[in-house]
PDB file of C-alpha atoms in Angstrom:
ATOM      1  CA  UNK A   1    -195.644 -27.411 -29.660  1.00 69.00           C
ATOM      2  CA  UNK A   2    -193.136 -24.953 -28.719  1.00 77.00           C
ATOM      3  CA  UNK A   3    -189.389 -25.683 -27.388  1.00 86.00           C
ATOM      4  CA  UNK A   4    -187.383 -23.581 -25.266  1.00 92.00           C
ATOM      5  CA  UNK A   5    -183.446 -23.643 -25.532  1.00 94.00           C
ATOM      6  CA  UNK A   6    -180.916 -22.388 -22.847  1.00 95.00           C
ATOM      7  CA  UNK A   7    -177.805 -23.069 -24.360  1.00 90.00           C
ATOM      8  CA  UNK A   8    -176.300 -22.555 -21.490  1.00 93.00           C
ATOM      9  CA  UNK A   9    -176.449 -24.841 -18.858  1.00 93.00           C
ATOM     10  CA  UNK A  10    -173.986 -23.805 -16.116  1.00 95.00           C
ATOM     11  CA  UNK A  11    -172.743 -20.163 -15.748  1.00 97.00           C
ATOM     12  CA  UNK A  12    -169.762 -18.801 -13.779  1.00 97.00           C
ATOM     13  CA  UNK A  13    -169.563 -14.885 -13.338  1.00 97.00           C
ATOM     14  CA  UNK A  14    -167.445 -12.615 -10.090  1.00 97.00           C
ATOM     15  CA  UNK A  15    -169.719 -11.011  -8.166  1.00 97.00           C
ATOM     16  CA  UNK A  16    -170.163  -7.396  -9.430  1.00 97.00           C
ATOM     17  CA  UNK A  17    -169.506  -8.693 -13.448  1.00 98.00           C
ATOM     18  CA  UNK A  18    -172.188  -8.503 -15.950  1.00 97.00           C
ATOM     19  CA  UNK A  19    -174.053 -11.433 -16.817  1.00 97.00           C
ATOM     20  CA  UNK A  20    -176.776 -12.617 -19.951  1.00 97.00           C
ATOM     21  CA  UNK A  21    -178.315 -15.944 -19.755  1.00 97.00           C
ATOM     22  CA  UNK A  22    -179.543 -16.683 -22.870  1.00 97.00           C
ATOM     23  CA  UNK A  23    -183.165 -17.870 -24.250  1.00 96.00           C
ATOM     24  CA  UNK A  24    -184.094 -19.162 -27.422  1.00 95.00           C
ATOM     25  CA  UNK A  25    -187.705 -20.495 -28.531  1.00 92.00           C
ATOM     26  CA  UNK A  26    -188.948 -22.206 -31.490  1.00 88.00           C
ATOM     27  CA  UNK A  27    -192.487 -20.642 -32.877  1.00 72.00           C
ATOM     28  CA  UNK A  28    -192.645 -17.550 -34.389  1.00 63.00           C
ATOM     29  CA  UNK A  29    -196.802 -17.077 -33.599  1.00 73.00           C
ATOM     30  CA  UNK A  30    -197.968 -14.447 -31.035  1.00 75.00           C
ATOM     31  CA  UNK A  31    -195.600 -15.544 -27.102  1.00 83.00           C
ATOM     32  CA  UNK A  32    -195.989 -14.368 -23.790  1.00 88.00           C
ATOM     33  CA  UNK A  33    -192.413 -15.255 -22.478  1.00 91.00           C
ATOM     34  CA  UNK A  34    -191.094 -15.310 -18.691  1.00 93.00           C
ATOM     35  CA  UNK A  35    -188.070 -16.107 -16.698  1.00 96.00           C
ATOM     36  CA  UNK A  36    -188.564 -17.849 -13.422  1.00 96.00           C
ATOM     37  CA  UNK A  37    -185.504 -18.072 -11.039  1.00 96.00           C
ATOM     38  CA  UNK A  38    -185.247 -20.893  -8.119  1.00 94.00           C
ATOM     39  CA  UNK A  39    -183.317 -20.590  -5.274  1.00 93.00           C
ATOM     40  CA  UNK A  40    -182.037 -23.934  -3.665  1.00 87.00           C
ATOM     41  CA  UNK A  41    -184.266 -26.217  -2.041  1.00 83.00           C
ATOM     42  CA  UNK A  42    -186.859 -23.917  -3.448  1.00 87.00           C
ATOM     43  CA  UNK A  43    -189.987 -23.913  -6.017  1.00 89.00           C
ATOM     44  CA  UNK A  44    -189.798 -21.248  -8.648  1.00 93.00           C
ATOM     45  CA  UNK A  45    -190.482 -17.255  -8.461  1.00 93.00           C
ATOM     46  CA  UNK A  46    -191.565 -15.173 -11.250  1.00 93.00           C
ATOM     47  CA  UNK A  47    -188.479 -13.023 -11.882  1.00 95.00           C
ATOM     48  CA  UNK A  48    -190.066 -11.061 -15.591  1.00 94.00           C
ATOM     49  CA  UNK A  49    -192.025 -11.311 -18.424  1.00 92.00           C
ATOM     50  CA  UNK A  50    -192.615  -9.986 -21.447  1.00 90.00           C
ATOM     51  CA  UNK A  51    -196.578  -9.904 -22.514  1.00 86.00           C
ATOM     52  CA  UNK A  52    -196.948  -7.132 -25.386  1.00 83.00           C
ATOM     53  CA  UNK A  53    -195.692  -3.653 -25.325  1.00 85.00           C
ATOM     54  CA  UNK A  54    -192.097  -2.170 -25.054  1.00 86.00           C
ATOM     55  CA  UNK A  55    -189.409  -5.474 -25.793  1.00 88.00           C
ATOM     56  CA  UNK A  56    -187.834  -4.693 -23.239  1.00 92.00           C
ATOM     57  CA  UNK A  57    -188.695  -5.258 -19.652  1.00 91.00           C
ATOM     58  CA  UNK A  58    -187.061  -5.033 -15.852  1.00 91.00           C
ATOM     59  CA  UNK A  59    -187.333  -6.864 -12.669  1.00 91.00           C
ATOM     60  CA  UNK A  60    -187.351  -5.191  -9.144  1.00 84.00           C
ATOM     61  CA  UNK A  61    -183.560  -6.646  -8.290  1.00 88.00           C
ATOM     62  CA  UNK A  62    -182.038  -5.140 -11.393  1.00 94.00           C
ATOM     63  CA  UNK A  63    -182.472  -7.996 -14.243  1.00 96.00           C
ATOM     64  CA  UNK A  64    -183.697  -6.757 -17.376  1.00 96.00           C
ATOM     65  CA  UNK A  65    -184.503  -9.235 -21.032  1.00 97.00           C
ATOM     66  CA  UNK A  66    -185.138  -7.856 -24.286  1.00 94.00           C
ATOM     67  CA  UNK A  67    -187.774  -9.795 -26.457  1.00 92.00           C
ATOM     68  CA  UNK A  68    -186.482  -9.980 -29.955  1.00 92.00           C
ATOM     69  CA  UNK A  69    -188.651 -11.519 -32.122  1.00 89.00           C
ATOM     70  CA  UNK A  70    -186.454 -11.767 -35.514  1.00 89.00           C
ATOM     71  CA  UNK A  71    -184.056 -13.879 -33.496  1.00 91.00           C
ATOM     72  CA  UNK A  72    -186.819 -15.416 -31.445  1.00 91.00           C
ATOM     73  CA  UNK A  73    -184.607 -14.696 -27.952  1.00 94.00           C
ATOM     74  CA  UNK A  74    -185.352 -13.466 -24.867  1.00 96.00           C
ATOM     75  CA  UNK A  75    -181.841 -13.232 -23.085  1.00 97.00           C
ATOM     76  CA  UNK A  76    -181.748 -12.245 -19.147  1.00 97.00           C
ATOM     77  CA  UNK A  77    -178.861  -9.561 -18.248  1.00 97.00           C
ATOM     78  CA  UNK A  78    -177.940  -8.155 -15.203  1.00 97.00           C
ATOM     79  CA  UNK A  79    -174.957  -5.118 -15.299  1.00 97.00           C
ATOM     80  CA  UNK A  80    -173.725  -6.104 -11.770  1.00 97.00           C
ATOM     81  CA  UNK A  81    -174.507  -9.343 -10.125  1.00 97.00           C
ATOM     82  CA  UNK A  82    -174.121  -9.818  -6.283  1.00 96.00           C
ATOM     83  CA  UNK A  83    -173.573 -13.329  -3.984  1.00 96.00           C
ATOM     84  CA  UNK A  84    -177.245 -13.617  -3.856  1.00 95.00           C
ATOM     85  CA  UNK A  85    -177.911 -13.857  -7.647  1.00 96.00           C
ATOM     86  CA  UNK A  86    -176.762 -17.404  -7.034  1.00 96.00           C
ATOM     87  CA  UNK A  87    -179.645 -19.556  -8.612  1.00 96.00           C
ATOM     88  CA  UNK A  88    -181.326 -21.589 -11.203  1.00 95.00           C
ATOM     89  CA  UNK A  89    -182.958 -19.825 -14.110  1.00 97.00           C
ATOM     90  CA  UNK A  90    -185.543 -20.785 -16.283  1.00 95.00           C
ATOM     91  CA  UNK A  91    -187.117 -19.962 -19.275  1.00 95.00           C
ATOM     92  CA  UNK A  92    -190.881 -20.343 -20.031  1.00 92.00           C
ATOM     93  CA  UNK A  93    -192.798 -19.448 -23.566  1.00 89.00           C
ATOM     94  CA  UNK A  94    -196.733 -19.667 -23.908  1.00 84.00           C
ATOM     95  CA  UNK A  95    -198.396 -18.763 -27.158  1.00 74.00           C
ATOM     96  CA  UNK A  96    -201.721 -18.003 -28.308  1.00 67.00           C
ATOM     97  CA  UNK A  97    -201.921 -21.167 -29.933  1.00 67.00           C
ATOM     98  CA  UNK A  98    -200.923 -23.452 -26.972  1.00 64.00           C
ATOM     99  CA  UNK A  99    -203.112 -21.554 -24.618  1.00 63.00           C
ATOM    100  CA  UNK A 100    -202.343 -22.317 -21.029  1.00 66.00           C
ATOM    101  CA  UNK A 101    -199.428 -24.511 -21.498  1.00 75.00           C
ATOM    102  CA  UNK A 102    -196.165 -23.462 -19.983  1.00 83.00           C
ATOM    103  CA  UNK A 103    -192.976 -24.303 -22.207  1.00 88.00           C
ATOM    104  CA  UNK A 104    -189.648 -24.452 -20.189  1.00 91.00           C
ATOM    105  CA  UNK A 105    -186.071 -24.684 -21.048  1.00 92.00           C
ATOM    106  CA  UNK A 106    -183.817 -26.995 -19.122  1.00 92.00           C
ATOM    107  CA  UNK A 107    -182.300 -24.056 -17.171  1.00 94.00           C
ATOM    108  CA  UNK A 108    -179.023 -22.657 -16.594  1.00 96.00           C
ATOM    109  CA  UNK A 109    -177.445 -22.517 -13.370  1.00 96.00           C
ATOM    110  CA  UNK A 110    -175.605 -19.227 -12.408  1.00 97.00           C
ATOM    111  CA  UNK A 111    -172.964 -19.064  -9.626  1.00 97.00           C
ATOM    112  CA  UNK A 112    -171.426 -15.837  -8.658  1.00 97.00           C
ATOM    113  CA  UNK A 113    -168.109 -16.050  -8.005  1.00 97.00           C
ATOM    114  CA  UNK A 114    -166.908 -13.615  -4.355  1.00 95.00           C
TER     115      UNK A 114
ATOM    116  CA  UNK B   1    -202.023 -20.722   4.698  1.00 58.00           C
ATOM    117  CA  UNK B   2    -202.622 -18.460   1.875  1.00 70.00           C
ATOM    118  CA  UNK B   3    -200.526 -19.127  -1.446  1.00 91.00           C
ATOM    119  CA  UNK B   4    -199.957 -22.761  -2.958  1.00 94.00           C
ATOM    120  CA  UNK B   5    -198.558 -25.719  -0.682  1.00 94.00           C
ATOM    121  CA  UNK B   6    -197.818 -29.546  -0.978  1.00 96.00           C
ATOM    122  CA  UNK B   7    -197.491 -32.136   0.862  1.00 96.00           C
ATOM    123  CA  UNK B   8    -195.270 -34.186   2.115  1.00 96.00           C
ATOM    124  CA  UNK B   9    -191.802 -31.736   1.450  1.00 95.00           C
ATOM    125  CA  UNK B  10    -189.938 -35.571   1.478  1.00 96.00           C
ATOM    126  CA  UNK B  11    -191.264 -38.959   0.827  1.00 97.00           C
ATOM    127  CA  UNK B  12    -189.459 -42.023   0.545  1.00 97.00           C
ATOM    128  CA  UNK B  13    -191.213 -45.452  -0.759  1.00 97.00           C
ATOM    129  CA  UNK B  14    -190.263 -48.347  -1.867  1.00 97.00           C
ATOM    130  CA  UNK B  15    -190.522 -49.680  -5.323  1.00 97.00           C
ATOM    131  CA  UNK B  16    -194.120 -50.964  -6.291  1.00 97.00           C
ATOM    132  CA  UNK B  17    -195.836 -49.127  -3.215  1.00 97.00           C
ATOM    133  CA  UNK B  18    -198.715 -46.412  -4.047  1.00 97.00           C
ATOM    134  CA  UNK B  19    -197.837 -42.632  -3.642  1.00 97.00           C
ATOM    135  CA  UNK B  20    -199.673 -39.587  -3.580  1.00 98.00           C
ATOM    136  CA  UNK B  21    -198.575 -36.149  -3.371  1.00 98.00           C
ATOM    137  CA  UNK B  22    -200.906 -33.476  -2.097  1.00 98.00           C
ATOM    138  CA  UNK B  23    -200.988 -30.125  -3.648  1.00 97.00           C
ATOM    139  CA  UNK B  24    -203.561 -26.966  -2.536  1.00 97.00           C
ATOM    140  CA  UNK B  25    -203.985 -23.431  -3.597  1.00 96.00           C
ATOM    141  CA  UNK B  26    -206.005 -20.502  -1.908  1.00 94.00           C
ATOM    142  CA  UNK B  27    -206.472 -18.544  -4.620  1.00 89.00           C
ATOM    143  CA  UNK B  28    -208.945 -20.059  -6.752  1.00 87.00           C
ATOM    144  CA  UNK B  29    -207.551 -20.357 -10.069  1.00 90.00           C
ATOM    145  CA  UNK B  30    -208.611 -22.496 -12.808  1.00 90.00           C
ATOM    146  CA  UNK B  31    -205.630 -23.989 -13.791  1.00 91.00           C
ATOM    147  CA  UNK B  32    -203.304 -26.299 -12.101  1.00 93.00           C
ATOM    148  CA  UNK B  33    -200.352 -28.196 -13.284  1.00 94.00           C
ATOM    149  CA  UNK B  34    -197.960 -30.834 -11.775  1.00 97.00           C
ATOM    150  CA  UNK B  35    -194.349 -30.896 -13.101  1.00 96.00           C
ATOM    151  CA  UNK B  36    -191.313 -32.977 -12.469  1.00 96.00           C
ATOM    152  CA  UNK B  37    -187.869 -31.588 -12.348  1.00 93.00           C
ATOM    153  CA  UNK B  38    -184.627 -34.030 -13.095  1.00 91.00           C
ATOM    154  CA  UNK B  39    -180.964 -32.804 -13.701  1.00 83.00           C
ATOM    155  CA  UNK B  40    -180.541 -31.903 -17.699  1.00 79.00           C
ATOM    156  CA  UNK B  41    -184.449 -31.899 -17.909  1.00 82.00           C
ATOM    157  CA  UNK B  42    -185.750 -29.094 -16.724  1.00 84.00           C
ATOM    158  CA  UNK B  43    -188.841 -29.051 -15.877  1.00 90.00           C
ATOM    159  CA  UNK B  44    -191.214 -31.549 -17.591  1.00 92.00           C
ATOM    160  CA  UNK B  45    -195.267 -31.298 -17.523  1.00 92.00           C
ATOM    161  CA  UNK B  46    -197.060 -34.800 -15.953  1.00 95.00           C
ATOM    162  CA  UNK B  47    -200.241 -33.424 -16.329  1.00 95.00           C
ATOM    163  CA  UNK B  48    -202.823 -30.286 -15.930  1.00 92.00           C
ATOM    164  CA  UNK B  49    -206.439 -29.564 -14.884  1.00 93.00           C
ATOM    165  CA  UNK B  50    -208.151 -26.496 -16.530  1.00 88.00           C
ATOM    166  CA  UNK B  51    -210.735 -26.588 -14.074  1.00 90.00           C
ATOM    167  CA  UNK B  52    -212.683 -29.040 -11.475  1.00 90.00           C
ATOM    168  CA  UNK B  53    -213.150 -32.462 -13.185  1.00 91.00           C
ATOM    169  CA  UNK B  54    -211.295 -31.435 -16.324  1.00 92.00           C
ATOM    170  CA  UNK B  55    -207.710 -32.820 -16.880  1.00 93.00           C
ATOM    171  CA  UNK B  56    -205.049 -33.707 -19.461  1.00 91.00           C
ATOM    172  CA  UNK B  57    -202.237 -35.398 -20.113  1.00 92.00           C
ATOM    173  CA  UNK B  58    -198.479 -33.672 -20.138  1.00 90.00           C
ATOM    174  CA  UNK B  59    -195.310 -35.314 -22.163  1.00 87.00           C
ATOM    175  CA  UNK B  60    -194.431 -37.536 -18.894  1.00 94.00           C
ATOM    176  CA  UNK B  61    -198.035 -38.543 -17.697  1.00 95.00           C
ATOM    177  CA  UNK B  62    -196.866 -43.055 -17.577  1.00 96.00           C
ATOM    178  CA  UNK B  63    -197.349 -44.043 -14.311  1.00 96.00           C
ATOM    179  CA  UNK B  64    -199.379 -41.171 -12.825  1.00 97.00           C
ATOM    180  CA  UNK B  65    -202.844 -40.222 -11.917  1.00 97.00           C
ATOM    181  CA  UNK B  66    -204.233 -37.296 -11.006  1.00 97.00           C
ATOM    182  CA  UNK B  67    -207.859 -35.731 -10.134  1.00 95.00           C
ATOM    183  CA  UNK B  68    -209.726 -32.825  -9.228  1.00 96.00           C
ATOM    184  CA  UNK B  69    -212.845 -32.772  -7.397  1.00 94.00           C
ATOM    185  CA  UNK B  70    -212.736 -29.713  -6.073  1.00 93.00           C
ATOM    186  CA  UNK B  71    -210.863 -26.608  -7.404  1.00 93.00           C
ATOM    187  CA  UNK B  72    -208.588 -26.207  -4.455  1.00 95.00           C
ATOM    188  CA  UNK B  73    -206.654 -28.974  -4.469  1.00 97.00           C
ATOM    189  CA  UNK B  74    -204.833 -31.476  -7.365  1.00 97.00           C
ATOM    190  CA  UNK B  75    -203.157 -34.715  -5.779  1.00 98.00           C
ATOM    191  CA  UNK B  76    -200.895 -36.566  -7.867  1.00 98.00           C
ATOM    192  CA  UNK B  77    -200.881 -40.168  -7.459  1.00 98.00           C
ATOM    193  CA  UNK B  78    -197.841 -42.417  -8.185  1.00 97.00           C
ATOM    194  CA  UNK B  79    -200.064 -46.185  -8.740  1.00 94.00           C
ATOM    195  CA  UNK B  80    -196.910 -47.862  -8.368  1.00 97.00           C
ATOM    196  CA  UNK B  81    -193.783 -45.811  -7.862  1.00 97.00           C
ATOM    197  CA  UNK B  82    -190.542 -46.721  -9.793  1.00 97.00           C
ATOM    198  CA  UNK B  83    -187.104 -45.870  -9.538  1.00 97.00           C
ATOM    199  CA  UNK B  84    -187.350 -43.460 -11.944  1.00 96.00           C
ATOM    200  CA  UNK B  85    -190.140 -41.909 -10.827  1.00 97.00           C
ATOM    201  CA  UNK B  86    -187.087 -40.465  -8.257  1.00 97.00           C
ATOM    202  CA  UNK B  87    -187.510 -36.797  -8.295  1.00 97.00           C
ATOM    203  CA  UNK B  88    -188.602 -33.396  -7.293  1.00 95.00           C
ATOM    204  CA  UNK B  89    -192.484 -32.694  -8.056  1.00 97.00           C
ATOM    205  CA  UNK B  90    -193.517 -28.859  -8.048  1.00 96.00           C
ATOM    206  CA  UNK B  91    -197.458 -27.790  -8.374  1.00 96.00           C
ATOM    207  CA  UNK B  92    -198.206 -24.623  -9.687  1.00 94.00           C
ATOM    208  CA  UNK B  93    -201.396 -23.079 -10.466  1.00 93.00           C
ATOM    209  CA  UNK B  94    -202.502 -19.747 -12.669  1.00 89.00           C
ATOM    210  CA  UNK B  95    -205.418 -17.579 -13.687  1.00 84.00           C
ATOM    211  CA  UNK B  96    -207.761 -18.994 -16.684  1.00 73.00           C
ATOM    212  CA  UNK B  97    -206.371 -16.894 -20.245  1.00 63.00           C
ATOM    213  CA  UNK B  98    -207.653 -18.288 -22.906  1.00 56.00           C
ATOM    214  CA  UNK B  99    -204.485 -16.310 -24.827  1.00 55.00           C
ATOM    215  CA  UNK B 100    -202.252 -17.651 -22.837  1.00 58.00           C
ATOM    216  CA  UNK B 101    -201.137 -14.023 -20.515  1.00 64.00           C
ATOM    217  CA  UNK B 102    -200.919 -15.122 -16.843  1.00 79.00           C
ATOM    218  CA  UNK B 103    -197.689 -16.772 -15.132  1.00 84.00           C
ATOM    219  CA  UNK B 104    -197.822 -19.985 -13.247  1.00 89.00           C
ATOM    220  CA  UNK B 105    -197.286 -19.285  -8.980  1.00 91.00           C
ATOM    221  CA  UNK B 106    -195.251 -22.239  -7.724  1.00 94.00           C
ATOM    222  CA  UNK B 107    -195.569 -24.340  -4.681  1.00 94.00           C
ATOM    223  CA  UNK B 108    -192.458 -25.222  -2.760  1.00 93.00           C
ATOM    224  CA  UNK B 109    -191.736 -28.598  -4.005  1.00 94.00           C
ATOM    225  CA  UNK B 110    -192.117 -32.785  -2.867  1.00 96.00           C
ATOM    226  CA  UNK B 111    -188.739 -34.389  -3.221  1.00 96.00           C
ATOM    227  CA  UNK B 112    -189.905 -38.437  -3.761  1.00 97.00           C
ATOM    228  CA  UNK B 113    -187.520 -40.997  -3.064  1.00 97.00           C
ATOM    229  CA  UNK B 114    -188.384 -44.553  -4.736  1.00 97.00           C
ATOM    230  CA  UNK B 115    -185.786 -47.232  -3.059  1.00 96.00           C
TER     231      UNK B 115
END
């Protein structure tokens, strides 16, 4: 089985700061790795994820994570964040050898400071 | 409605009574899941259906039933509900990979409150 760490669990930032939430997993086999974000009173949204390819990839509102697979991370950064980055994050690893089963960390709860 | 929705958004019972949550998706996928999300948990699996009749058991499955007789739809069934079984309970659904590539889509969430 496969366990997700955010070793962060709450995260204060001013608005227009940069920001990394950070994402470690445990296995070291083949990983399909995602970050969901949920808004309050909300279920989750897909936010990115990293299937195969370049390590690095981008969402639409300007988050970007970088798979590194020597560390086994896949930290979430934003350069700038605004009011309405204010949210729960999550963390989620699948492998190849846990097929459809989602792995989640405990979160980490960013609040953007005006 | 197209998209993933459960039912009811708020439930309060009382300790010992029967519960079921009602989850249903529109776009056919083969897998389901039902999760349950307490503070300094995260989100923990109760237990998944890979397709119509198939299911397993997640790391928090005590205390719950589920089935799936017909691909749409995955209630959750709390035989009788204990305090702890206090929280939110999110559905999601995703695309059959037997490597593992497709995200899970959401629903919006039953917060259960067991008196």
């Amino acid at each position: 089985a496969q366990s997700v760490t955010q070793l962060d669990s709450q995260v204060p930032v001013f608005e227009e700061a940069p920001v990394e939430l950070r994402c470690n997993y445990s296995s070291s086999v083949s990983v399909y790795l995602f970050w969901y974000v949920q808004y309050p009173n909300q279920g989750l949204q897909l936010l990115l994820k990293y299937l195969s390819g370049s390590t690095l990839v981008e969402s639409i509102n300007g988050f970007e994570a970088e798979f590194n697979k020597s560390q086994t991370s896949f930290h979430l950064r934003k350069p700038s964040v605004h009011i309405s980055d204010t949210a729960e994050y999550f963390c989620a690893v699948r492998s190849s050898n846990t097929g459809n089963q989602f792995y989640f960390g405990t979160g980490t709860s960013l609040t953007v400071i005006p | 409605d197209a998209g993933i929705t459960q039912s009811p958004r708020y439930k309060i019972t009382e300790t010992g009574r029967q519960v079921t949550l009602m989850c249903h998706q529109t776009w056919s996928h083969s897998y389901m899941f039902w999760y349950r999300q307490d503070l300094g948990h995260g989100l923990r699996l109760i237990y998944y259906s890979a397709a119509a009749d198939i299911t397993d058991k997640g790391e928090v499955s005590d205390g719950y039933v589920v089935s799936r007789s017909k691909t749409e739809n995955f209630p959750l069934t709390l035989e009788s509900a204990t305090r702890s079984q206090t929280s939110v309970y999110f559905c999601a659904s995703s695309e059959s990979s037997g490597a593992g590539r497709y995200e899970q889509f959401f629903g919006p969430g039953t917060r259960l409150t067991v008196l």
